[in-house]
Amino acid sequence: MIEFFSPLLKSFEHKLKDLPAGVLGHFISIYSESQEFPSVKAAKFAVFGVKENRNRTDQQEEKISFEELRLSLYSLYPGNWDSEIIDLGDIDLGNTFQDSYFAVKTVVSALLSKKIIPIILGASQDVAYAQYRGYDTQVKMINMVNVDRKFDLGDADLPISNTSYIGKIVVDKPYNLFNYSALGYQSYFNAPEEIALMERLYFDAFRLGEIVNDITSVEPIMRNADLVTLDVTAIKSAELSLTNTVDSPNGFDSREICAIARYAGISNRVSSFGLYEIPQSKNGKNAYMLLSQIIWYFIEGVNFRVADEDFEDINNYTSYNVPVDDEVLLFKKSNKTERWWIELPFQSNVNNKLKNKTLLPCTYGEYLSACNQEIPERWFKARRKNEI
């Protein structure tokens, strides 16, 4: 992997040495001009930057640097963790943006194969396409969650951009995507035809107000995700103090976005995390500290994961059969964590994508709704996607 990375500068390394004792910066192995490429043998997390930004619709041409964000992150004290974090440096601009994508795809794939969680610092969110393609070597269908004010579907027939990469993910081979969930979208930033397309594809879309009213609703969404991407523009501009680069007064506040990151971390399934549209500003200290805390909470969540998905042992869960119309819905509750799942049955008479029974994360509220003869929407959408 080393051939894809440029090392961090010696000056950055000197800044790390000036940080207080006990902070993350003194425990993280980094790739710098004076330090060798870190060993991945014992690593749990691998941080790296991606400077590719040529497909941004705003055509920003500023010099990309993640140094201030890294300094903010590494100035934080670790939690009660025992996981090793390494910093691989940055992937610079390739000769073409396809070269940059290839580098990201290759690195993500290599890290996943070693059970290392990539934490990507990205200048432009179209790089999420390359993050997703890093899963091509995986044998299962992939679920993606995007925390964003926009769906980013776009027109798949047009060139890729930071607002249209999801369309490419949907239509490009190999077809690995089973579900796409957009978390925190704002209707006035999305064309009506894109909202309608989300419905036709049976993708999940959760409005900003819906999530803010009940932040715990994020947990089952993240529990079913393989990769998570977060667009910085999903955060309200006042929280970042960068009105010149993040232009929406509405969005998630600092507590909500950190809670969302922690829910992503505690998911036993999430295996990569991308933070995109990172602003470039000399006056971005407040913004970089918030983004650092988002990453901190994601790492914190991973370190507090609880394995509760062993459904082979009936002593680990409680089952509930709920008749609804002509269906009998099977719910399962973990006796360890009290988290809920609903079974999506295998249908042998259709071209089934899943090929076997699967369990969808759900909430206790959805179980209660089923008891009141209301079929959960996530179950219905998952079954329809399974059939088309």
Short mmCIF file of C-alpha atoms in Angstrom, two decimals:
data_model
loop_
_atom_site.label_atom_id
_atom_site.label_comp_id
_atom_site.label_asym_id
_atom_site.label_seq_id
_atom_site.Cartn_x
_atom_site.Cartn_y
_atom_site.Cartn_z
CA MET A 1 0.00 0.00 0.00
CA ILE A 2 2.88 2.35 0.64
CA GLU A 3 3.16 3.25 -3.06
CA PHE A 4 -0.16 5.11 -2.88
CA PHE A 5 0.74 7.37 0.04
CA SER A 6 2.76 10.50 0.60
CA PRO A 7 4.23 10.92 4.08
CA LEU A 8 3.29 13.64 6.53
CA LEU A 9 5.79 16.48 6.84
CA LYS A 10 8.52 16.64 9.46
CA SER A 11 7.04 19.93 10.64
CA PHE A 12 3.79 18.12 11.47
CA GLU A 13 5.70 15.52 13.45
CA HIS A 14 7.34 18.28 15.47
CA LYS A 15 3.91 19.74 16.24
CA LEU A 16 2.79 16.37 17.55
CA LYS A 17 5.73 16.30 19.95
CA ASP A 18 4.58 19.61 21.41
CA LEU A 19 1.17 18.21 22.37
CA PRO A 20 0.43 17.48 26.06
CA ALA A 21 1.45 14.10 27.45
CA GLY A 22 -1.15 11.38 27.22
CA VAL A 23 -3.04 12.60 24.12
CA LEU A 24 -3.65 10.48 21.04
CA GLY A 25 -0.78 12.06 19.16
CA HIS A 26 1.74 10.29 21.36
CA PHE A 27 0.22 6.84 20.80
CA ILE A 28 -0.50 6.86 17.07
CA SER A 29 2.03 5.46 14.59
CA ILE A 30 2.27 7.82 11.63
CA TYR A 31 3.87 7.70 8.21
CA SER A 32 6.06 10.79 8.01
CA GLU A 33 9.22 11.99 6.31
CA SER A 34 11.23 10.74 9.28
CA GLN A 35 9.19 7.64 10.20
CA GLU A 36 8.65 4.48 8.22
CA PHE A 37 5.30 3.27 6.98
CA PRO A 38 3.50 1.92 10.07
CA SER A 39 2.92 -1.79 10.54
CA VAL A 40 -0.66 -2.88 10.00
CA LYS A 41 -0.36 -6.16 11.91
CA ALA A 42 -1.94 -5.02 15.17
CA ALA A 43 -3.89 -2.02 13.90
CA LYS A 44 -7.64 -1.66 14.38
CA PHE A 45 -8.02 1.73 12.65
CA ALA A 46 -6.15 3.28 9.74
CA VAL A 47 -6.55 7.02 9.17
CA PHE A 48 -5.63 8.48 5.78
CA GLY A 49 -6.42 11.58 3.75
CA VAL A 50 -7.57 11.74 0.12
CA LYS A 51 -6.81 15.02 -1.63
CA GLU A 52 -8.82 14.27 -4.78
CA ASN A 53 -11.29 17.14 -5.38
CA ARG A 54 -11.44 17.59 -9.15
CA ASN A 55 -15.06 16.44 -9.36
CA ARG A 56 -16.44 18.97 -6.90
CA THR A 57 -19.28 20.94 -8.47
CA ASP A 58 -18.07 24.17 -6.86
CA GLN A 59 -14.69 23.68 -8.57
CA GLN A 60 -12.64 24.69 -5.58
CA GLU A 61 -8.96 24.89 -6.41
CA GLU A 62 -7.50 25.50 -2.99
CA LYS A 63 -4.55 23.48 -1.78
CA ILE A 64 -5.83 20.52 0.20
CA SER A 65 -4.39 19.84 3.63
CA PHE A 66 -5.66 17.77 6.54
CA GLU A 67 -2.90 18.85 8.92
CA GLU A 68 -5.05 21.07 11.14
CA LEU A 69 -7.75 18.42 11.41
CA ARG A 70 -5.16 15.83 12.37
CA LEU A 71 -3.67 18.14 14.99
CA SER A 72 -7.12 18.66 16.50
CA LEU A 73 -7.81 14.92 16.55
CA TYR A 74 -4.45 13.96 17.96
CA SER A 75 -4.71 16.62 20.68
CA LEU A 76 -7.64 14.70 22.21
CA TYR A 77 -7.16 12.22 25.02
CA PRO A 78 -8.11 8.60 24.26
CA GLY A 79 -11.00 6.91 25.98
CA ASN A 80 -10.76 3.56 27.71
CA TRP A 81 -9.47 1.97 24.52
CA ASP A 82 -7.07 -0.80 23.70
CA SER A 83 -7.21 -0.49 19.90
CA GLU A 84 -4.17 0.60 17.89
CA ILE A 85 -4.58 3.53 15.50
CA ILE A 86 -2.20 4.21 12.62
CA ASP A 87 -1.99 7.15 10.21
CA LEU A 88 -0.96 6.18 6.69
CA GLY A 89 -0.51 9.72 5.38
CA ASP A 90 -2.30 11.09 2.31
CA ILE A 91 -3.27 9.89 -1.13
CA ASP A 92 -2.28 12.76 -3.41
CA LEU A 93 -3.92 13.67 -6.72
CA GLY A 94 -3.35 11.01 -9.33
CA ASN A 95 -2.74 11.84 -12.99
CA THR A 96 -6.51 11.50 -13.38
CA PHE A 97 -9.30 11.23 -10.85
CA GLN A 98 -9.67 7.58 -11.89
CA ASP A 99 -6.12 7.02 -10.65
CA SER A 100 -7.08 8.51 -7.29
CA TYR A 101 -10.18 6.29 -7.15
CA PHE A 102 -8.09 3.22 -7.94
CA ALA A 103 -5.70 4.04 -5.09
CA VAL A 104 -8.56 4.49 -2.59
CA LYS A 105 -10.30 1.33 -3.77
CA THR A 106 -7.10 -0.72 -3.48
CA VAL A 107 -6.22 0.63 -0.03
CA VAL A 108 -9.74 0.13 1.36
CA SER A 109 -9.87 -3.41 -0.01
CA ALA A 110 -6.47 -4.25 1.51
CA LEU A 111 -7.42 -2.84 4.91
CA LEU A 112 -10.77 -4.64 4.95
CA SER A 113 -9.03 -7.93 4.18
CA LYS A 114 -6.92 -7.38 7.32
CA LYS A 115 -9.97 -6.49 9.46
CA ILE A 116 -8.72 -2.90 9.79
CA ILE A 117 -11.32 -0.10 9.75
CA PRO A 118 -10.40 2.70 7.30
CA ILE A 119 -11.16 6.24 8.49
CA ILE A 120 -11.05 8.39 5.37
CA LEU A 121 -10.50 12.16 5.43
CA GLY A 122 -11.84 13.36 2.09
CA ALA A 123 -11.90 16.71 0.31
CA SER A 124 -14.74 15.67 -2.02
CA GLN A 125 -17.52 13.16 -1.45
CA ASP A 126 -17.35 11.53 -4.88
CA VAL A 127 -14.41 9.61 -3.35
CA ALA A 128 -17.10 7.65 -1.50
CA TYR A 129 -17.59 5.84 -4.82
CA ALA A 130 -14.03 4.51 -4.51
CA GLN A 131 -14.61 3.67 -0.84
CA TYR A 132 -17.62 1.60 -1.90
CA ARG A 133 -15.70 -0.11 -4.71
CA GLY A 134 -13.20 -1.27 -2.09
CA TYR A 135 -15.89 -3.77 -1.10
CA ASP A 136 -15.88 -5.46 -4.52
CA THR A 137 -13.79 -8.26 -3.06
CA GLN A 138 -16.45 -8.94 -0.41
CA VAL A 139 -18.85 -11.78 -1.12
CA LYS A 140 -21.95 -10.24 0.45
CA MET A 141 -24.32 -7.49 -0.62
CA ILE A 142 -23.43 -4.09 0.84
CA ASN A 143 -25.53 -1.62 2.82
CA MET A 144 -24.46 2.02 2.74
CA VAL A 145 -25.50 4.88 5.01
CA ASN A 146 -24.85 8.48 3.97
CA VAL A 147 -25.28 11.26 6.52
CA ASP A 148 -26.03 14.15 4.22
CA ARG A 149 -28.49 16.92 3.46
CA LYS A 150 -28.75 15.61 -0.13
CA PHE A 151 -29.28 12.17 -1.68
CA ASP A 152 -26.41 12.63 -4.17
CA LEU A 153 -28.15 10.36 -6.70
CA GLY A 154 -27.63 12.56 -9.76
CA ASP A 155 -27.79 11.35 -13.35
CA ALA A 156 -25.75 8.19 -13.82
CA ASP A 157 -25.30 9.02 -17.52
CA LEU A 158 -23.42 12.23 -16.68
CA PRO A 159 -19.84 12.47 -15.35
CA ILE A 160 -19.44 11.66 -11.68
CA SER A 161 -19.35 14.52 -9.17
CA ASN A 162 -19.57 15.03 -5.43
CA THR A 163 -23.35 15.38 -5.78
CA SER A 164 -24.00 12.49 -8.19
CA TYR A 165 -21.85 9.53 -7.17
CA ILE A 166 -24.70 7.38 -5.77
CA GLY A 167 -26.16 7.01 -9.26
CA LYS A 168 -22.84 5.53 -10.39
CA ILE A 169 -22.84 3.14 -7.43
CA VAL A 170 -26.32 1.92 -8.40
CA VAL A 171 -25.66 1.31 -12.11
CA ASP A 172 -21.98 0.33 -12.30
CA LYS A 173 -20.92 -3.30 -12.17
CA PRO A 174 -20.40 -5.30 -10.05
CA TYR A 175 -23.81 -4.77 -8.45
CA ASN A 176 -23.01 -5.04 -4.76
CA LEU A 177 -25.41 -2.51 -3.29
CA PHE A 178 -28.40 -3.94 -1.45
CA ASN A 179 -29.55 -0.85 0.42
CA TYR A 180 -28.77 2.84 0.54
CA SER A 181 -29.94 4.97 3.46
CA ALA A 182 -29.83 8.77 3.39
CA LEU A 183 -29.76 10.17 6.89
CA GLY A 184 -30.78 13.76 7.63
CA TYR A 185 -31.86 14.93 4.18
CA GLN A 186 -33.49 18.34 3.75
CA SER A 187 -36.28 18.42 1.16
CA TYR A 188 -35.44 21.85 -0.29
CA PHE A 189 -31.97 20.60 -1.30
CA ASN A 190 -33.35 17.63 -3.23
CA ALA A 191 -35.21 17.65 -6.55
CA PRO A 192 -38.70 16.08 -6.40
CA GLU A 193 -37.71 13.52 -9.02
CA GLU A 194 -34.81 12.35 -6.80
CA ILE A 195 -37.16 11.96 -3.83
CA ALA A 196 -39.48 9.92 -6.06
CA LEU A 197 -36.54 7.82 -7.31
CA MET A 198 -35.55 6.98 -3.74
CA GLU A 199 -39.05 5.62 -3.25
CA ARG A 200 -39.01 3.61 -6.48
CA LEU A 201 -35.68 2.02 -5.57
CA TYR A 202 -36.98 1.21 -2.07
CA PHE A 203 -34.07 3.07 -0.54
CA ASP A 204 -34.43 4.54 2.94
CA ALA A 205 -34.63 8.31 3.36
CA PHE A 206 -34.84 9.93 6.80
CA ARG A 207 -35.54 13.64 7.05
CA LEU A 208 -33.50 15.87 9.32
CA GLY A 209 -36.48 16.63 11.57
CA GLU A 210 -37.34 12.95 11.88
CA ILE A 211 -33.85 12.12 13.16
CA VAL A 212 -33.58 15.17 15.43
CA ASN A 213 -36.90 14.31 17.07
CA ASP A 214 -35.57 10.86 18.02
CA ILE A 215 -31.81 10.48 17.69
CA THR A 216 -32.04 6.86 18.91
CA SER A 217 -33.74 5.94 15.62
CA VAL A 218 -30.26 6.10 14.07
CA GLU A 219 -29.11 2.98 15.95
CA PRO A 220 -30.89 0.27 13.90
CA ILE A 221 -30.03 2.11 10.66
CA MET A 222 -26.34 2.01 11.51
CA ARG A 223 -26.55 -1.53 12.84
CA ASN A 224 -27.40 -2.67 9.32
CA ALA A 225 -24.66 -0.65 7.57
CA ASP A 226 -21.36 -1.84 6.13
CA LEU A 227 -19.92 1.52 5.21
CA VAL A 228 -20.83 4.98 6.48
CA THR A 229 -20.11 8.30 4.81
CA LEU A 230 -20.64 11.70 6.39
CA ASP A 231 -20.86 14.94 4.42
CA VAL A 232 -19.73 17.90 6.54
CA THR A 233 -22.50 20.00 4.97
CA ALA A 234 -25.01 17.91 6.93
CA ILE A 235 -23.91 19.97 9.96
CA LYS A 236 -25.48 23.39 10.47
CA SER A 237 -23.09 26.16 9.50
CA ALA A 238 -23.22 27.89 12.90
CA GLU A 239 -21.74 24.79 14.52
CA LEU A 240 -18.69 25.03 12.26
CA SER A 241 -18.23 28.83 12.27
CA LEU A 242 -17.49 28.61 8.54
CA THR A 243 -20.28 30.51 6.82
CA ASN A 244 -18.19 30.91 3.69
CA THR A 245 -17.94 27.19 2.99
CA VAL A 246 -20.93 25.54 4.67
CA ASP A 247 -23.94 27.58 3.68
CA SER A 248 -26.93 26.00 5.42
CA PRO A 249 -28.32 27.35 8.70
CA ASN A 250 -30.13 24.02 9.19
CA GLY A 251 -28.53 20.68 9.88
CA PHE A 252 -27.34 18.53 12.74
CA ASP A 253 -25.88 20.24 15.77
CA SER A 254 -22.63 19.16 17.40
CA ARG A 255 -24.20 16.77 19.91
CA GLU A 256 -26.43 15.12 17.33
CA ILE A 257 -23.67 14.55 14.79
CA CYS A 258 -21.36 13.09 17.46
CA ALA A 259 -24.16 10.78 18.64
CA ILE A 260 -24.67 9.63 15.05
CA ALA A 261 -20.94 8.89 14.74
CA ARG A 262 -21.03 6.87 17.96
CA TYR A 263 -24.01 4.85 16.72
CA ALA A 264 -21.99 4.10 13.58
CA GLY A 265 -19.13 2.93 15.77
CA ILE A 266 -21.13 0.62 18.02
CA SER A 267 -22.58 -1.16 15.00
CA ASN A 268 -20.92 -4.57 14.77
CA ARG A 269 -21.21 -4.40 11.00
CA VAL A 270 -19.73 -1.01 10.02
CA SER A 271 -16.26 -1.61 8.60
CA SER A 272 -15.31 1.76 7.08
CA PHE A 273 -16.05 5.40 7.84
CA GLY A 274 -15.58 8.35 5.49
CA LEU A 275 -15.67 12.02 6.47
CA TYR A 276 -16.05 14.12 3.32
CA GLU A 277 -16.27 17.72 2.10
CA ILE A 278 -13.78 18.68 4.81
CA PRO A 279 -13.45 22.48 4.63
CA GLN A 280 -10.13 24.16 3.95
CA SER A 281 -9.83 27.31 6.04
CA LYS A 282 -7.17 29.14 7.99
CA ASN A 283 -9.88 30.09 10.47
CA GLY A 284 -11.32 26.60 10.84
CA LYS A 285 -10.16 25.75 14.35
CA ASN A 286 -13.71 25.31 15.65
CA ALA A 287 -14.74 23.24 12.65
CA TYR A 288 -11.70 20.98 12.87
CA MET A 289 -12.28 20.38 16.56
CA LEU A 290 -15.87 19.29 15.91
CA LEU A 291 -14.80 17.00 13.05
CA SER A 292 -12.12 15.56 15.33
CA GLN A 293 -14.72 14.81 17.97
CA ILE A 294 -16.89 13.10 15.35
CA ILE A 295 -13.99 10.76 14.57
CA TRP A 296 -13.27 10.34 18.30
CA TYR A 297 -16.86 9.25 18.96
CA PHE A 298 -16.77 6.79 16.06
CA ILE A 299 -13.61 5.20 17.49
CA GLU A 300 -15.17 5.24 20.95
CA GLY A 301 -18.22 3.40 19.61
CA VAL A 302 -16.13 0.69 17.95
CA ASN A 303 -14.30 0.08 21.20
CA PHE A 304 -17.61 -0.50 22.98
CA ARG A 305 -19.14 -2.92 20.51
CA VAL A 306 -21.10 -5.79 22.03
CA ALA A 307 -21.49 -9.07 20.14
CA ASP A 308 -25.18 -9.92 20.40
CA GLU A 309 -25.96 -11.52 17.04
CA ASP A 310 -25.42 -15.22 17.80
CA PHE A 311 -28.88 -16.49 16.92
CA GLU A 312 -27.75 -20.11 16.80
CA ASP A 313 -28.03 -20.30 20.58
CA ILE A 314 -31.67 -19.82 21.62
CA ASN A 315 -30.53 -18.80 25.09
CA ASN A 316 -29.15 -15.57 23.62
CA TYR A 317 -32.47 -14.17 22.42
CA THR A 318 -36.23 -14.19 22.82
CA SER A 319 -38.50 -14.76 19.80
CA TYR A 320 -41.90 -13.19 19.18
CA ASN A 321 -44.30 -14.28 16.41
CA VAL A 322 -46.70 -11.52 15.41
CA PRO A 323 -49.56 -12.26 12.94
CA VAL A 324 -50.22 -9.28 10.65
CA ASP A 325 -52.79 -9.79 7.90
CA ASP A 326 -51.57 -12.84 5.95
CA GLU A 327 -48.05 -12.63 7.34
CA VAL A 328 -46.48 -13.93 10.54
CA LEU A 329 -43.62 -11.60 11.43
CA LEU A 330 -40.81 -13.05 13.52
CA PHE A 331 -39.10 -10.63 15.91
CA LYS A 332 -36.03 -11.45 17.98
CA LYS A 333 -34.70 -9.55 20.98
CA SER A 334 -31.18 -9.94 22.31
CA ASN A 335 -31.18 -10.99 25.95
CA LYS A 336 -27.81 -9.27 26.33
CA THR A 337 -28.45 -5.82 24.87
CA GLU A 338 -32.24 -5.81 24.33
CA ARG A 339 -31.74 -4.80 20.71
CA TRP A 340 -34.41 -5.97 18.27
CA TRP A 341 -34.42 -7.66 14.84
CA ILE A 342 -37.15 -8.73 12.43
CA GLU A 343 -36.71 -11.70 10.11
CA LEU A 344 -36.90 -11.23 6.36
CA PRO A 345 -37.85 -14.67 5.02
CA PHE A 346 -36.25 -16.37 2.05
CA GLN A 347 -38.62 -16.71 -0.91
CA SER A 348 -37.64 -19.62 -3.13
CA ASN A 349 -40.12 -18.73 -5.86
CA VAL A 350 -38.43 -15.42 -6.79
CA ASN A 351 -34.96 -14.36 -7.94
CA ASN A 352 -33.83 -13.66 -4.40
CA LYS A 353 -30.80 -11.45 -3.81
CA LEU A 354 -30.15 -12.71 -0.30
CA LYS A 355 -30.49 -16.46 -0.98
CA ASN A 356 -31.40 -17.16 2.66
CA LYS A 357 -33.22 -15.77 5.64
CA THR A 358 -31.83 -12.63 7.11
CA LEU A 359 -32.50 -10.48 10.16
CA LEU A 360 -33.08 -6.76 9.82
CA PRO A 361 -32.32 -4.49 12.78
CA CYS A 362 -35.43 -2.78 14.06
CA THR A 363 -36.81 -1.03 17.13
CA TYR A 364 -39.06 -2.01 19.98
CA GLY A 365 -41.48 0.57 18.62
CA GLU A 366 -41.75 -1.34 15.36
CA TYR A 367 -42.55 -4.50 17.28
CA LEU A 368 -45.35 -2.64 19.08
CA SER A 369 -46.62 -1.30 15.75
CA ALA A 370 -46.71 -4.84 14.35
CA CYS A 371 -48.74 -5.90 17.38
CA ASN A 372 -51.18 -3.16 16.29
CA GLN A 373 -51.34 -4.68 12.79
CA GLU A 374 -48.91 -2.25 11.13
CA ILE A 375 -46.20 -3.85 8.97
CA PRO A 376 -42.85 -2.07 9.56
CA GLU A 377 -41.82 0.01 6.55
CA ARG A 378 -38.20 -1.19 6.69
CA TRP A 379 -39.40 -4.82 6.46
CA PHE A 380 -41.64 -4.02 3.49
CA LYS A 381 -38.90 -2.13 1.61
CA ALA A 382 -36.31 -4.83 2.28
CA ARG A 383 -38.66 -7.51 1.00
CA ARG A 384 -39.48 -5.55 -2.14
CA LYS A 385 -35.77 -4.94 -2.85
CA ASN A 386 -35.23 -8.64 -2.35
CA GLU A 387 -37.72 -9.42 -5.10
CA ILE A 388 -36.74 -6.93 -7.82
#
